[in-house]
Coordinates of C-alpha atoms in Angstrom, one line a residue:
M691 CA 48.3 -26.2 -11.8
E692 CA 49.3 -29.1 -14.1
Q693 CA 46.5 -31.1 -15.4
P694 CA 46.8 -35.0 -16.0
P695 CA 48.1 -35.6 -19.4
H696 CA 44.7 -37.0 -20.8
L697 CA 43.0 -33.8 -20.2
Q698 CA 45.8 -31.6 -21.5
K699 CA 45.6 -33.2 -25.0
K700 CA 42.0 -32.0 -25.1
K701 CA 43.0 -28.5 -24.6
G702 CA 41.7 -26.5 -27.6
R703 CA 41.8 -28.6 -30.8
L704 CA 40.6 -27.2 -34.1
T705 CA 37.1 -28.7 -34.4
L706 CA 35.1 -28.6 -37.5
V707 CA 32.8 -25.9 -36.2
L708 CA 35.7 -23.6 -35.3
A709 CA 37.3 -24.2 -38.6
L710 CA 34.4 -23.4 -40.7
A711 CA 33.4 -20.4 -38.6
T712 CA 36.9 -19.1 -39.2
L713 CA 36.9 -19.8 -43.0
I714 CA 33.3 -18.2 -43.5
A715 CA 34.3 -15.1 -41.3
A716 CA 37.6 -14.7 -43.2
F717 CA 36.5 -15.6 -46.7
G718 CA 33.2 -13.5 -46.4
S719 CA 35.0 -10.5 -44.9
S720 CA 38.8 -10.3 -45.0
F721 CA 39.0 -11.8 -48.4
Q722 CA 37.0 -8.8 -49.9
Y723 CA 39.3 -6.3 -48.2
G724 CA 42.3 -7.6 -50.0
Y725 CA 40.2 -8.1 -53.3
N726 CA 39.3 -4.5 -53.4
V727 CA 42.6 -3.2 -52.4
S728 CA 43.9 -4.9 -55.5
A729 CA 40.9 -4.9 -58.0
V730 CA 41.2 -1.4 -59.3
N731 CA 45.0 -1.7 -60.1
S732 CA 44.8 -3.7 -63.3
P733 CA 41.9 -2.1 -65.2
S734 CA 42.9 1.4 -64.2
E735 CA 43.6 2.3 -67.8
F736 CA 40.1 1.2 -69.0
M737 CA 38.4 2.7 -66.1
K738 CA 39.9 6.1 -66.8
Q739 CA 39.0 5.8 -70.4
F740 CA 35.4 5.1 -69.2
Y741 CA 35.6 8.3 -67.1
N742 CA 36.7 10.3 -70.0
E743 CA 34.1 8.9 -72.3
T744 CA 31.2 9.5 -69.7
Q745 CA 32.4 13.2 -69.4
Y746 CA 32.6 13.5 -73.1
S747 CA 29.1 12.1 -73.6
R748 CA 27.7 14.4 -71.2
T749 CA 29.3 17.6 -72.1
G750 CA 30.9 17.1 -75.3
E751 CA 34.4 18.0 -73.9
P752 CA 37.0 15.5 -73.0
M753 CA 38.2 15.6 -69.3
G754 CA 41.5 17.4 -68.6
S755 CA 44.3 15.4 -67.4
F756 CA 44.5 17.0 -64.2
T757 CA 40.8 16.4 -63.4
L758 CA 41.3 12.7 -64.5
T759 CA 44.2 12.2 -62.3
L760 CA 42.2 13.8 -59.4
L761 CA 39.1 11.7 -60.1
W762 CA 41.2 8.7 -60.2
S763 CA 43.0 9.4 -56.8
V764 CA 39.8 10.1 -55.3
T765 CA 38.5 6.6 -56.5
V766 CA 41.5 4.8 -55.2
S767 CA 41.6 6.7 -51.9
M768 CA 38.0 6.5 -51.1
F769 CA 38.5 3.1 -50.3
P770 CA 40.9 3.6 -47.3
F771 CA 38.7 6.6 -46.3
G772 CA 35.7 4.4 -46.1
G773 CA 37.9 2.0 -44.1
F774 CA 38.5 4.8 -41.6
I775 CA 34.8 5.4 -41.3
G776 CA 34.2 1.7 -40.8
S777 CA 36.7 1.6 -38.1
L778 CA 34.8 4.2 -36.2
L779 CA 31.5 2.0 -36.5
V780 CA 33.2 -0.9 -34.9
G781 CA 32.4 -0.3 -31.4
P782 CA 28.8 0.6 -31.8
L783 CA 28.2 -2.4 -34.3
V784 CA 29.9 -5.1 -32.2
N785 CA 28.2 -4.0 -29.0
T786 CA 24.6 -3.7 -30.7
F787 CA 24.7 -6.7 -32.9
G788 CA 27.4 -8.8 -31.3
R789 CA 30.5 -10.0 -33.2
K790 CA 28.7 -12.4 -35.7
G791 CA 25.7 -9.8 -36.1
A792 CA 28.2 -7.0 -37.0
L793 CA 29.7 -9.2 -39.7
L794 CA 26.4 -10.1 -41.1
F795 CA 25.0 -6.5 -41.0
N796 CA 28.3 -5.4 -42.7
N797 CA 27.5 -7.4 -45.8
I798 CA 25.2 -4.6 -46.8
F799 CA 28.3 -2.4 -47.4
S800 CA 29.5 -5.1 -49.8
I801 CA 26.5 -6.3 -51.8
V802 CA 25.1 -2.8 -52.5
P803 CA 28.3 -1.4 -54.0
A804 CA 29.0 -4.6 -55.9
I805 CA 25.7 -4.1 -57.6
L806 CA 26.4 -0.5 -58.2
M807 CA 29.9 -1.0 -59.5
G808 CA 28.7 -3.8 -61.7
C809 CA 26.1 -1.6 -63.3
S810 CA 28.2 1.4 -63.5
K811 CA 29.2 1.1 -67.2
V812 CA 25.5 0.4 -68.4
A813 CA 24.4 3.4 -66.3
K814 CA 27.3 5.6 -67.7
S815 CA 28.0 7.0 -64.3
F816 CA 31.4 6.9 -62.8
E817 CA 30.0 8.8 -59.5
L818 CA 28.7 5.2 -58.8
I819 CA 32.2 3.8 -58.8
I820 CA 33.4 6.4 -56.4
V821 CA 30.4 6.1 -54.0
S822 CA 30.8 2.3 -54.2
R823 CA 34.6 2.6 -53.4
L824 CA 33.5 4.5 -50.1
L825 CA 31.0 1.7 -49.4
V826 CA 33.3 -1.3 -49.8
G827 CA 35.9 0.7 -47.8
I828 CA 33.5 1.0 -45.0
C829 CA 32.9 -2.8 -45.4
A830 CA 36.6 -3.5 -45.2
G831 CA 37.1 -1.0 -42.3
V832 CA 34.5 -2.8 -40.2
S833 CA 35.5 -6.4 -41.2
S834 CA 39.4 -5.8 -40.8
N835 CA 38.5 -5.2 -37.0
V836 CA 35.6 -7.3 -36.4
V837 CA 37.0 -10.6 -38.0
P838 CA 40.2 -10.7 -35.8
M839 CA 38.0 -9.8 -32.7
Y840 CA 35.5 -12.5 -33.5
L841 CA 38.2 -15.2 -34.2
G842 CA 40.3 -14.2 -31.1
E843 CA 37.2 -14.5 -28.9
L844 CA 36.1 -17.9 -30.4
A845 CA 39.6 -19.5 -30.4
P846 CA 41.1 -21.5 -27.5
K847 CA 44.2 -19.8 -26.2
N848 CA 46.7 -22.4 -27.8
L849 CA 45.3 -21.7 -31.2
R850 CA 44.6 -18.0 -31.0
G851 CA 47.6 -16.9 -32.7
A852 CA 47.1 -19.3 -35.7
L853 CA 43.4 -18.3 -36.2
G854 CA 44.2 -14.7 -35.5
V855 CA 46.6 -14.7 -38.7
V856 CA 43.9 -16.3 -40.9
P857 CA 42.2 -12.9 -41.6
Q858 CA 45.4 -11.6 -42.9
L859 CA 45.9 -14.8 -44.9
F860 CA 42.5 -14.3 -46.7
I861 CA 43.5 -10.8 -47.4
T862 CA 46.6 -11.8 -49.2
V863 CA 44.4 -14.4 -51.0
G864 CA 41.9 -11.6 -52.0
I865 CA 44.8 -9.5 -53.3
L866 CA 46.1 -12.5 -55.3
V867 CA 42.7 -13.5 -56.8
A868 CA 42.1 -9.9 -57.9
Q869 CA 45.5 -10.0 -59.7
L870 CA 44.6 -13.3 -61.5
F871 CA 41.2 -12.0 -62.6
G872 CA 42.9 -8.8 -63.5
F873 CA 44.9 -10.5 -66.3
R874 CA 44.3 -8.6 -69.5
K875 CA 43.0 -11.9 -71.1
V876 CA 40.5 -12.4 -68.1
L877 CA 38.7 -9.5 -66.9
A878 CA 40.9 -6.5 -67.1
N879 CA 39.6 -5.4 -70.4
D880 CA 37.1 -3.0 -71.8
N881 CA 34.0 -5.2 -71.1
G882 CA 35.3 -7.1 -68.1
W883 CA 36.1 -4.5 -65.6
P884 CA 32.6 -3.9 -64.2
I885 CA 32.4 -7.7 -63.6
L886 CA 35.8 -7.6 -61.9
L887 CA 34.7 -4.9 -59.4
G888 CA 31.2 -6.5 -58.9
L889 CA 32.7 -10.0 -57.9
T890 CA 33.3 -8.4 -54.4
G891 CA 29.6 -9.2 -53.6
V892 CA 29.9 -13.0 -54.1
P893 CA 31.8 -13.8 -50.8
A894 CA 29.4 -11.5 -48.9
A895 CA 26.2 -13.3 -50.3
L896 CA 28.0 -16.6 -49.3
Q897 CA 28.7 -15.3 -45.8
L898 CA 25.1 -14.1 -45.5
L899 CA 23.9 -17.5 -46.2
L900 CA 26.3 -19.4 -44.1
L901 CA 27.5 -17.5 -41.2
P902 CA 23.9 -17.5 -39.3
F903 CA 24.5 -21.3 -38.6
F904 CA 27.6 -20.6 -36.4
P905 CA 27.9 -19.7 -32.9
E906 CA 28.3 -16.1 -31.6
S907 CA 31.3 -15.1 -29.5
P908 CA 30.9 -16.9 -26.2
R909 CA 32.6 -13.9 -24.4
Y910 CA 30.1 -11.5 -25.9
L911 CA 27.2 -13.8 -24.8
L912 CA 28.5 -14.3 -21.3
I913 CA 30.0 -10.7 -20.6
Q914 CA 27.8 -8.4 -22.6
K915 CA 24.5 -10.3 -22.9
R916 CA 24.8 -12.1 -19.7
D917 CA 23.5 -15.3 -21.1
E918 CA 25.4 -18.0 -19.6
D919 CA 23.5 -20.9 -21.1
A920 CA 24.0 -19.6 -24.6
A921 CA 27.8 -19.1 -23.9
G922 CA 28.1 -22.6 -22.5
K923 CA 26.3 -24.0 -25.6
A924 CA 28.3 -21.9 -28.1
L925 CA 31.5 -23.1 -26.4
R926 CA 30.4 -26.8 -26.4
R927 CA 29.9 -26.4 -30.0
L928 CA 33.1 -24.8 -30.6
R929 CA 35.3 -27.1 -28.5
G930 CA 33.5 -30.3 -29.4
W931 CA 33.2 -31.6 -25.8
D932 CA 30.7 -31.1 -23.0
N933 CA 33.1 -30.0 -20.1
V934 CA 33.5 -26.2 -20.7
A935 CA 33.2 -25.1 -17.2
E936 CA 36.8 -24.3 -16.8
E937 CA 36.7 -21.9 -19.7
V938 CA 33.4 -20.4 -18.7
E939 CA 35.1 -19.7 -15.5
E940 CA 38.1 -17.9 -17.2
I941 CA 35.5 -15.7 -19.0
R942 CA 33.8 -15.0 -15.8
Q943 CA 37.1 -14.0 -14.3
E944 CA 37.7 -11.4 -17.0
D945 CA 34.3 -10.2 -16.7
E946 CA 34.8 -9.6 -13.0
A947 CA 37.9 -7.8 -13.6
E948 CA 36.0 -5.7 -16.0
K949 CA 33.0 -4.9 -13.8
A950 CA 35.2 -2.4 -12.1
A951 CA 36.1 -0.7 -15.6
G952 CA 32.6 -0.8 -17.1
S953 CA 32.5 -0.6 -20.9
I954 CA 35.3 1.7 -22.1
S955 CA 34.7 4.4 -24.8
V956 CA 37.7 5.6 -27.0
W957 CA 37.9 8.8 -24.9
K958 CA 38.2 6.9 -21.6
L959 CA 40.7 4.6 -23.3
F960 CA 43.1 7.5 -23.8
H961 CA 42.9 8.6 -20.1
L962 CA 43.2 5.3 -18.3
R963 CA 46.7 4.8 -17.0
S964 CA 46.2 0.9 -16.8
L965 CA 45.9 0.8 -20.6
R966 CA 48.6 3.2 -21.4
W967 CA 51.3 0.8 -22.9
Q968 CA 48.8 -1.3 -24.7
L969 CA 47.4 1.9 -26.5
I970 CA 50.8 3.4 -27.4
S971 CA 51.9 -0.1 -28.8
I972 CA 48.7 -0.6 -31.0
V973 CA 49.2 3.0 -32.4
I974 CA 52.9 2.4 -33.1
L975 CA 52.4 -1.1 -34.6
M976 CA 49.5 0.0 -36.8
A977 CA 51.2 3.1 -38.0
G978 CA 54.4 1.1 -38.6
Q979 CA 52.5 -1.6 -40.4
Q980 CA 51.2 1.0 -43.0
L981 CA 53.9 3.6 -43.0
S982 CA 56.7 0.9 -43.5
G983 CA 56.0 1.4 -47.1
V984 CA 54.1 -1.8 -48.1
N985 CA 51.7 -0.1 -50.3
A986 CA 54.5 2.0 -51.9
I987 CA 56.3 -1.3 -52.7
Y988 CA 53.5 -2.6 -54.4
Y989 CA 53.0 0.7 -56.2
Y990 CA 56.5 0.9 -57.2
A991 CA 56.9 -2.9 -58.1
D992 CA 55.8 -2.4 -61.7
Q993 CA 58.3 0.1 -62.5
I994 CA 61.0 -1.9 -60.8
Y995 CA 60.1 -4.8 -63.0
L996 CA 60.0 -2.9 -66.1
S997 CA 63.4 -1.3 -65.4
A998 CA 64.8 -4.8 -64.9
G999 CA 63.7 -5.7 -68.3
V1000 CA 60.4 -7.4 -67.8
R1001 CA 58.2 -6.9 -70.9
A1002 CA 55.3 -4.5 -70.3
D1003 CA 52.7 -7.2 -71.1
D1004 CA 54.5 -9.5 -68.7
V1005 CA 54.5 -7.4 -65.6
Q1006 CA 51.0 -8.5 -64.6
Y1007 CA 52.3 -12.2 -64.1
V1008 CA 55.3 -11.1 -62.1
T1009 CA 53.1 -9.1 -59.9
A1010 CA 50.9 -12.0 -59.3
G1011 CA 53.8 -14.0 -58.5
T1012 CA 54.7 -11.6 -55.9
G1013 CA 51.1 -11.9 -54.7
A1014 CA 51.5 -15.7 -54.4
V1015 CA 54.8 -15.3 -52.4
N1016 CA 52.6 -13.2 -49.9
V1017 CA 50.1 -15.8 -49.6
F1018 CA 52.6 -18.6 -49.0
M1019 CA 54.5 -16.7 -46.5
T1020 CA 51.2 -15.8 -44.6
I1021 CA 50.4 -19.5 -44.6
C1022 CA 53.8 -20.1 -43.0
T1023 CA 53.0 -17.6 -40.4
V1024 CA 49.8 -19.3 -39.4
F1025 CA 51.9 -22.3 -38.7
V1026 CA 54.8 -20.6 -36.7
V1027 CA 53.0 -18.0 -34.9
E1028 CA 52.4 -20.4 -31.9
L1029 CA 55.9 -21.9 -32.0
W1030 CA 58.0 -18.7 -32.3
G1031 CA 55.7 -16.2 -30.8
R1032 CA 54.3 -12.9 -31.7
R1033 CA 57.3 -10.8 -30.8
L1034 CA 60.1 -12.8 -32.6
L1035 CA 57.9 -12.5 -35.9
L1036 CA 57.4 -8.7 -35.5
L1037 CA 61.2 -8.2 -34.9
L1038 CA 62.0 -10.6 -37.8
G1039 CA 59.6 -9.0 -40.1
F1040 CA 60.2 -5.3 -39.4
S1041 CA 64.1 -5.8 -39.7
T1042 CA 63.7 -7.8 -43.0
C1043 CA 61.7 -4.9 -44.3
L1044 CA 64.2 -2.4 -43.0
A1045 CA 67.2 -4.3 -44.8
A1046 CA 65.1 -4.6 -48.1
C1047 CA 64.3 -0.8 -48.1
V1048 CA 68.0 0.1 -47.5
V1049 CA 69.3 -2.3 -50.2
L1050 CA 66.5 -1.3 -52.6
T1051 CA 67.5 2.4 -52.2
V1052 CA 71.0 1.6 -53.3
A1053 CA 69.8 -0.6 -56.0
L1054 CA 67.6 2.1 -57.5
A1055 CA 70.3 4.5 -57.2
L1056 CA 72.9 2.6 -59.0
Q1057 CA 70.7 0.8 -61.7
D1058 CA 71.8 2.9 -64.6
Q1059 CA 75.5 2.4 -63.7
L1060 CA 75.4 -1.4 -63.1
S1061 CA 73.6 -3.9 -65.4
W1062 CA 72.7 -6.4 -62.8
M1063 CA 71.3 -3.9 -60.3
P1064 CA 67.6 -4.1 -61.5
Y1065 CA 67.7 -7.9 -60.5
V1066 CA 68.8 -6.8 -57.0
S1067 CA 65.8 -4.5 -56.9
I1068 CA 63.5 -7.4 -57.8
A1069 CA 64.9 -9.4 -55.1
C1070 CA 64.5 -6.7 -52.6
V1071 CA 60.8 -6.4 -53.5
I1072 CA 60.3 -10.0 -52.8
I1073 CA 62.3 -10.1 -49.7
Y1074 CA 60.2 -7.0 -48.5
V1075 CA 57.0 -8.7 -49.3
I1076 CA 58.2 -11.8 -47.2
G1077 CA 59.4 -9.8 -44.3
H1078 CA 56.1 -7.8 -44.3
A1079 CA 53.9 -11.2 -44.6
V1080 CA 55.8 -12.6 -41.7
G1081 CA 55.2 -10.0 -39.0
P1082 CA 53.9 -6.5 -39.7
S1083 CA 50.8 -7.5 -41.7
P1084 CA 49.3 -10.3 -39.6
I1085 CA 50.3 -9.8 -36.0
P1086 CA 49.2 -6.2 -35.0
A1087 CA 45.4 -7.0 -35.3
L1088 CA 46.2 -10.3 -33.5
L1089 CA 47.8 -8.3 -30.7
I1090 CA 44.9 -5.9 -30.4
T1091 CA 42.7 -8.9 -29.4
E1092 CA 45.3 -10.3 -27.0
I1093 CA 46.4 -7.3 -25.0
F1094 CA 42.9 -5.8 -24.4
L1095 CA 40.2 -7.3 -22.2
Q1096 CA 36.5 -7.6 -23.3
S1097 CA 35.5 -4.1 -22.3
S1098 CA 38.2 -2.1 -24.0
R1099 CA 38.7 -4.3 -26.8
P1100 CA 36.1 -2.6 -29.2
A1101 CA 37.5 0.9 -28.5
A1102 CA 41.0 -0.4 -29.0
F1103 CA 40.0 -1.9 -32.4
M1104 CA 38.5 1.5 -33.3
V1105 CA 41.8 3.3 -32.3
G1106 CA 44.1 0.6 -34.1
G1107 CA 41.7 0.5 -37.2
S1108 CA 41.5 4.3 -37.6
V1109 CA 45.3 4.6 -37.4
H1110 CA 45.6 1.8 -39.9
W1111 CA 43.3 3.4 -42.3
L1112 CA 44.4 7.0 -41.8
S1113 CA 48.0 6.0 -42.5
N1114 CA 46.9 3.9 -45.5
F1115 CA 45.0 7.0 -46.9
I1116 CA 47.8 9.4 -46.1
I1117 CA 50.4 7.1 -48.0
G1118 CA 48.0 6.8 -50.8
L1119 CA 47.7 10.5 -51.4
I1120 CA 51.2 11.6 -50.3
F1121 CA 53.4 8.8 -51.9
P1122 CA 53.2 9.9 -55.6
F1123 CA 54.4 13.3 -54.5
I1124 CA 57.3 11.9 -52.2
Q1125 CA 58.2 9.7 -55.3
E1126 CA 58.3 12.7 -57.7
G1127 CA 60.5 14.7 -55.2
L1128 CA 62.7 11.9 -53.9
G1129 CA 62.8 9.4 -56.6
P1130 CA 64.6 6.2 -55.4
Y1131 CA 65.4 7.8 -52.1
S1132 CA 61.8 7.8 -51.0
F1133 CA 62.5 4.4 -49.5
I1134 CA 64.9 5.9 -47.0
I1135 CA 61.7 7.3 -45.3
F1136 CA 60.3 3.7 -44.9
A1137 CA 63.6 2.3 -43.8
V1138 CA 63.6 4.9 -40.9
I1139 CA 60.1 4.0 -40.0
C1140 CA 60.8 0.3 -40.1
L1141 CA 63.9 0.8 -37.9
L1142 CA 62.1 2.9 -35.2
T1143 CA 59.2 0.4 -35.1
T1144 CA 61.7 -2.4 -34.7
I1145 CA 63.4 -0.7 -31.6
Y1146 CA 60.0 0.1 -30.1
I1147 CA 59.0 -3.6 -30.2
F1148 CA 62.5 -4.9 -29.0
L1149 CA 62.1 -2.6 -26.0
I1150 CA 58.4 -2.6 -25.1
I1151 CA 56.3 -5.5 -26.7
P1152 CA 56.0 -8.6 -24.4
E1153 CA 55.4 -12.1 -25.7
T1154 CA 51.9 -13.2 -25.6
K1155 CA 51.7 -16.7 -27.0
K1156 CA 49.7 -19.2 -24.9
K1157 CA 48.7 -17.0 -22.3
T1158 CA 45.4 -16.2 -21.1
F1159 CA 44.1 -12.6 -21.6
I1160 CA 44.3 -12.3 -17.7
E1161 CA 47.9 -13.1 -17.8
I1162 CA 48.7 -10.8 -20.6
N1163 CA 46.9 -8.0 -18.7
Q1164 CA 49.1 -8.6 -15.6
T1165 CA 52.3 -8.2 -17.7
F1166 CA 51.0 -4.9 -18.9
A1167 CA 49.8 -4.0 -15.3
R1168 CA 53.4 -4.1 -14.3
M1169 CA 54.5 -2.0 -17.2
N1170 CA 51.9 0.6 -16.6
K1171 CA 52.9 0.7 -12.9
V1172 CA 49.5 0.2 -11.6
S1173 CA 48.4 -2.4 -9.2
Q1174 CA 47.0 -5.6 -10.7
V1175 CA 43.5 -5.3 -12.2
H1176 CA 42.7 -8.1 -9.8
A1177 CA 44.0 -6.8 -6.5
E1178 CA 40.8 -8.0 -4.8
K1179 CA 41.1 -11.4 -6.2
E1180 CA 43.0 -13.6 -3.7
E1181 CA 43.4 -16.6 -6.2
L1182 CA 45.7 -14.5 -8.6
A1183 CA 47.9 -13.3 -5.7
D1184 CA 49.0 -16.8 -5.3
L1185 CA 50.7 -17.1 -8.8
P1186 CA 54.0 -18.7 -8.7
P1187 CA 56.8 -16.1 -8.0
A1188 CA 58.4 -16.7 -11.5
A1189 CA 55.3 -15.3 -13.1
S1190 CA 55.4 -12.0 -11.2
Q1191 CA 58.9 -11.2 -11.8
Q1192 CA 58.9 -10.9 -15.5

């Protein structure tokens, strides 16, 4: 049903309330995720020294190198492990406190560890750092799932993709800021590192002050809280006009569709035939995102730059340069995701990463024979980062919001989030060993994973841009070979024939 042009223009513009809610949610939560991923990289030498000195002052014995390496791996990998725990808390939190409430509650897991990490050196306790890494991990685990859910539910459908990429944009900004603060001259030094770690509490405190003034997710208010007035009021503030009846009706349709299903637990999610392909897709995309080697590339980048003849003191600047490229490409994604669509960006991104991994393997194998090979390696790292920023990084979380309806969305985020963080945790623990065993050929493994993910996306993932949640659900209903969720709804049986023959 086409609307007259003067009404069409009004569909979903970016109002000030919506823009600020997006920025505050993303800066307060997603930013910290990126910041904490990267914050321990620069000052690692000083922190290890602190671990050693602490041990020495307690026992009079220096720490053995194995113990030190082990404690350091634990410090680093406590973060993704916390992320995994955080993902499991998502369902209970968003259903109890709402989307906005969950984000506010989640700031406890940031402010407390920020204070502990800031005081760790004074308190002469490295245990505080390890516990804090677990807590900021939980914070990141909750927010990496709740922010896309909250923004996806606030956004009108024509802006859902762009706003859905914003959390990933702030993750990359967080990584970059941590790299900049982590310059030797700034905070990555003997006295500065506790401040570097403690700064993660600042965005959380700001969010705690500002987010309460913004609306809760209208879908949550209408479907879970059954509060139509509040939902209408929230929509009016978000859209900037009074006539929100049509959108309330769309949410209500979704609600009707769901009444049959009830709220879906993770256990039930695995058993429902009608959600089978959505679930498989999320698991594959999230695993592909992490196992495609993005963390390994960052991990390896320093060695690659060194072998290309970058001076040891300058590596930090090149790394920050890579971080800046990442931010820039994610900004581009925000603008093209509604034009090109999700599917194309995923295919483009994963195939770019595939090509970069293959060429990088060759370049690393030949870098001693040919003098110009190291520069090829640097180019590969940058191309890989560009590829990952275009699709694999931002799109999967956005897709979870889009391909699940309200009742299954929290469970789906718990599954997607758990896969994301477990894969991250596994790569963090295993990659150093793979690297020792295979050397430059370790990227072949990542190339294979990129290839398999690309094939899956090409064959299975449908385009979701500019569709309502109900329409997306119908596409998957056909794939799952179940009758439409809305068999009993006559108005949807009258869809134009084109829509039903995809």
